[in-house]
Coordinates of C-alpha atoms in Angstrom, one line a residue:
M26 CA 24.6 -36.5 111.5
E27 CA 24.4 -35.2 115.0
F28 CA 24.2 -31.4 114.4
L29 CA 22.5 -31.1 111.0
K30 CA 19.0 -31.7 109.9
F31 CA 18.5 -32.3 106.1
E32 CA 15.3 -32.6 104.0
I33 CA 14.5 -32.2 100.4
R34 CA 11.2 -30.2 99.8
N35 CA 10.0 -29.7 96.2
G36 CA 13.6 -29.8 94.9
V37 CA 15.1 -27.6 97.6
G38 CA 17.6 -29.1 99.9
I39 CA 17.1 -27.6 103.4
V40 CA 20.1 -27.9 105.7
K41 CA 19.5 -26.8 109.3
I42 CA 22.2 -26.3 111.9
D43 CA 21.0 -27.8 115.2
K44 CA 23.7 -27.6 117.9
P45 CA 22.2 -26.0 121.1
P46 CA 22.4 -23.6 122.6
V47 CA 23.9 -21.1 120.1
N48 CA 25.2 -23.3 117.3
A49 CA 28.8 -22.9 118.1
I50 CA 30.9 -24.6 115.5
N51 CA 33.3 -27.4 116.4
T52 CA 35.3 -30.0 114.6
Q53 CA 32.4 -32.4 114.1
L54 CA 30.0 -29.7 112.8
Y55 CA 32.7 -28.6 110.4
K56 CA 33.1 -32.1 109.1
E57 CA 29.3 -32.7 108.9
I58 CA 28.7 -29.6 106.9
D59 CA 31.6 -30.5 104.6
A60 CA 30.3 -34.0 104.0
L61 CA 26.7 -33.0 103.5
F62 CA 27.3 -30.3 100.9
K63 CA 29.7 -32.5 99.0
S64 CA 27.0 -35.3 98.9
I65 CA 24.4 -32.7 97.7
N66 CA 26.5 -32.3 94.6
G67 CA 25.5 -35.8 93.7
M68 CA 21.8 -35.3 94.3
D69 CA 20.2 -34.6 90.9
E70 CA 16.9 -34.0 92.6
V71 CA 18.3 -30.9 94.5
K72 CA 18.1 -27.7 92.4
A73 CA 18.7 -25.2 95.2
V74 CA 19.8 -25.3 98.9
I75 CA 18.8 -23.2 101.9
L76 CA 21.3 -23.1 104.8
C77 CA 19.5 -22.1 108.0
S78 CA 19.3 -22.5 111.7
D79 CA 17.0 -24.5 113.8
G80 CA 17.6 -22.4 116.9
K81 CA 17.9 -18.8 118.2
H82 CA 21.1 -18.1 116.2
F83 CA 22.4 -18.9 112.7
M84 CA 25.9 -19.8 114.0
A85 CA 27.6 -17.9 116.9
G86 CA 31.2 -18.6 116.0
N87 CA 33.8 -21.2 116.9
D88 CA 33.8 -23.4 120.0
L89 CA 36.5 -21.4 122.0
K90 CA 37.5 -24.5 124.0
E91 CA 38.8 -26.1 120.7
L92 CA 40.7 -22.9 119.7
A93 CA 42.3 -22.7 123.0
Q94 CA 43.9 -26.1 122.4
L95 CA 45.5 -25.2 119.1
N96 CA 49.2 -24.8 118.7
R97 CA 51.6 -24.0 115.9
S98 CA 51.8 -27.6 114.8
S99 CA 48.0 -28.2 114.8
I100 CA 46.6 -24.9 113.5
F101 CA 47.2 -25.7 109.8
E102 CA 45.4 -28.9 110.0
Y103 CA 42.5 -27.1 111.7
R104 CA 42.7 -24.4 109.0
D105 CA 42.4 -27.0 106.2
M106 CA 39.3 -28.5 107.8
V107 CA 37.6 -25.0 108.1
K108 CA 38.6 -24.0 104.6
N109 CA 37.3 -27.3 103.1
S110 CA 34.0 -27.0 105.0
M111 CA 33.3 -23.5 104.0
G112 CA 34.6 -24.3 100.5
A113 CA 32.0 -27.1 100.2
V114 CA 29.3 -24.5 100.7
Y115 CA 30.9 -21.9 98.4
D116 CA 31.5 -24.4 95.7
C117 CA 28.2 -26.3 96.0
R118 CA 26.9 -27.3 92.5
V119 CA 23.6 -25.5 92.9
P120 CA 22.7 -22.1 94.3
V121 CA 22.8 -21.8 98.1
I122 CA 20.5 -19.3 99.9
G123 CA 21.6 -18.4 103.4
A124 CA 18.6 -17.8 105.7
V125 CA 20.2 -15.9 108.7
N126 CA 18.6 -15.3 112.0
G127 CA 20.2 -14.2 115.2
A128 CA 24.0 -14.1 115.3
A129 CA 26.2 -14.9 112.4
L130 CA 29.6 -14.4 114.0
G131 CA 33.1 -15.4 113.1
A132 CA 33.0 -18.8 111.3
G133 CA 29.2 -18.3 111.2
L134 CA 29.8 -15.2 109.1
G135 CA 32.1 -17.2 106.9
Y136 CA 29.4 -19.7 106.2
A137 CA 26.9 -17.0 105.5
A138 CA 29.3 -15.3 103.1
S139 CA 29.9 -18.7 101.4
C140 CA 26.2 -18.7 100.3
D141 CA 25.2 -17.2 97.0
I142 CA 22.3 -15.0 98.3
L143 CA 21.4 -13.9 101.8
V144 CA 18.1 -13.2 103.3
A145 CA 18.0 -12.3 107.0
S146 CA 15.6 -11.7 109.8
E147 CA 15.2 -8.4 111.5
D148 CA 17.2 -9.7 114.5
A149 CA 20.1 -10.9 112.5
L150 CA 23.6 -9.7 113.6
F151 CA 26.8 -10.1 111.6
G152 CA 30.2 -9.8 113.1
L153 CA 33.9 -10.8 113.2
P154 CA 34.7 -10.9 116.8
E155 CA 37.9 -12.8 116.3
V156 CA 40.1 -9.9 117.5
K157 CA 38.2 -10.0 120.9
V158 CA 39.0 -13.6 121.4
G159 CA 42.6 -13.6 120.2
F160 CA 42.2 -15.0 116.7
I161 CA 42.8 -14.1 113.1
S162 CA 40.4 -15.5 110.5
A163 CA 37.4 -15.0 108.2
G164 CA 38.3 -11.5 107.1
E165 CA 38.6 -12.8 103.5
F166 CA 34.9 -14.0 103.8
L167 CA 33.8 -10.7 105.3
S168 CA 35.2 -9.1 102.2
L169 CA 32.7 -10.9 100.1
L170 CA 29.9 -9.0 101.9
V171 CA 31.0 -5.5 102.5
P172 CA 33.4 -2.8 101.3
G173 CA 37.1 -2.8 102.4
K174 CA 36.9 0.0 105.0
V175 CA 33.9 -1.7 106.6
V176 CA 35.9 -4.9 106.6
N177 CA 38.6 -3.0 108.4
Y178 CA 36.2 -1.6 111.0
M179 CA 34.5 -4.9 111.8
A180 CA 37.6 -6.9 111.8
L181 CA 39.8 -4.5 113.9
T182 CA 37.1 -3.6 116.5
G183 CA 35.3 -6.8 116.6
R184 CA 32.0 -5.0 116.6
S185 CA 28.8 -6.5 115.0
V186 CA 26.6 -5.0 112.4
E187 CA 22.8 -5.3 112.2
A188 CA 21.0 -6.8 109.2
W189 CA 19.6 -3.5 107.9
E190 CA 23.0 -2.0 107.7
M191 CA 24.5 -5.0 106.0
M192 CA 21.7 -4.7 103.4
K193 CA 22.8 -1.1 102.8
Y194 CA 26.2 -2.4 101.9
G195 CA 24.7 -4.9 99.5
A196 CA 25.4 -8.0 101.5
I197 CA 21.7 -9.1 102.0
Y198 CA 19.1 -9.4 99.4
K199 CA 16.2 -8.8 101.8
V200 CA 15.5 -8.3 105.5
V201 CA 12.1 -9.7 106.8
P202 CA 10.4 -10.5 110.2
K203 CA 11.7 -13.6 111.6
E204 CA 8.5 -15.5 111.1
K205 CA 8.8 -14.8 107.3
L206 CA 12.4 -15.9 106.9
M207 CA 11.9 -19.4 105.7
E208 CA 8.9 -18.3 103.5
T209 CA 11.1 -15.7 101.9
A210 CA 14.0 -18.2 101.4
M211 CA 11.6 -20.7 99.7
E212 CA 10.2 -18.0 97.4
L213 CA 13.7 -17.1 96.4
A214 CA 14.5 -20.8 95.8
D215 CA 11.5 -21.1 93.5
D216 CA 12.8 -18.1 91.5
L217 CA 16.2 -19.8 91.2
M218 CA 14.7 -23.1 90.1
A219 CA 12.8 -21.5 87.2
N220 CA 16.0 -21.4 85.2
S221 CA 18.3 -24.0 83.7
P222 CA 20.3 -25.8 86.4
L223 CA 23.0 -26.5 83.8
I224 CA 23.4 -22.9 82.9
Q225 CA 23.2 -21.8 86.5
Q226 CA 25.9 -24.2 87.5
Y227 CA 28.4 -22.8 84.9
F228 CA 27.3 -19.1 85.5
K229 CA 27.9 -19.7 89.3
R230 CA 31.4 -21.0 88.6
A231 CA 32.2 -18.0 86.4
L232 CA 30.9 -15.5 88.9
H233 CA 33.1 -17.0 91.6
T234 CA 36.1 -17.1 89.4
N235 CA 35.7 -13.5 88.6
A236 CA 34.7 -12.3 92.0
N237 CA 37.3 -13.9 94.2
A238 CA 39.8 -16.1 92.4
R239 CA 42.1 -16.0 95.4
L240 CA 39.8 -16.7 98.2
A241 CA 41.7 -19.9 99.4
E242 CA 45.0 -18.1 99.3
Q243 CA 43.6 -15.2 101.3
C244 CA 42.4 -17.7 103.9
D245 CA 45.9 -19.2 104.1
V246 CA 47.4 -15.7 104.7
E247 CA 45.2 -15.0 107.7
W248 CA 45.8 -18.4 109.3
A249 CA 49.6 -18.0 108.8
F250 CA 49.5 -14.9 110.9
C251 CA 47.3 -16.6 113.5
A252 CA 49.9 -19.3 113.7
D253 CA 52.5 -16.6 114.6
I254 CA 50.5 -15.6 117.7
V255 CA 48.9 -18.9 118.8
G256 CA 51.5 -19.3 121.5
S257 CA 51.4 -15.8 122.8
E258 CA 50.1 -14.7 126.3
D259 CA 47.5 -12.4 124.7
Y260 CA 46.1 -15.4 122.6
K261 CA 45.5 -17.4 125.7
E262 CA 44.3 -14.5 127.8
A263 CA 41.6 -13.5 125.2
K264 CA 39.9 -16.8 125.3
T265 CA 40.3 -17.3 129.0
A266 CA 38.8 -13.9 129.7
F267 CA 35.8 -14.5 127.3
L268 CA 35.0 -17.9 128.9
Q269 CA 35.3 -16.4 132.4
H270 CA 33.1 -13.4 131.4
R271 CA 35.6 -10.8 132.4
K272 CA 37.5 -8.0 130.8
P273 CA 40.9 -9.3 129.3
V274 CA 44.2 -7.9 130.5
Y275 CA 46.6 -7.8 127.6
K276 CA 50.4 -7.6 127.8
G277 CA 51.2 -7.2 124.2
K278 CA 53.3 -10.4 124.1

């Protein structure tokens, strides 16, 4: 694995994202996360998992250079890769704790939402800036974290929300100083491991079924709309302007 670090510490599997400078997510990282979490399902010694970052940011969104190359014929294959990777975290056999520092944006927010419980550092920032870079995705994952009207605000403005505010909405269990983040996550893992792993496994499946039985279908809906605009001038302009650090000039076509 090039962009992941993995260790097992006292029954806790620690997955660290390590793709400098900002942990932008590309095809390889999607596939590495998918493969690792599926392999964890076969590790009886792992009773809980912590998903965290080894850098300044948790995950600062997609690699825009890859998104810029998508077209209507390739976008659904890309969607399936993204959906399978986040699904591997969401459906992991054991509880997954997300320890979020810095930016969790776009697909990074999707991975955070795929965790069962979140703890965050005081500098954590959650956002769905897709509308600002000409994309449509991850709204269904944001809906796992905050109420519907807040989803609308974050998705349609592209603005980010600080950890303290996300905690007010019930998205985050605890916000702590950055230097206490991993310690807090490990303490939470110890609490989880005090219970029967078999009962937890079935309880987690029940909770997911009741909470969002249509998550995969909702993901498909957003990507279908994204396929409709992938060849538009605005789609290309949004990414070009972002990469050139300038204000985009939209034409509405």
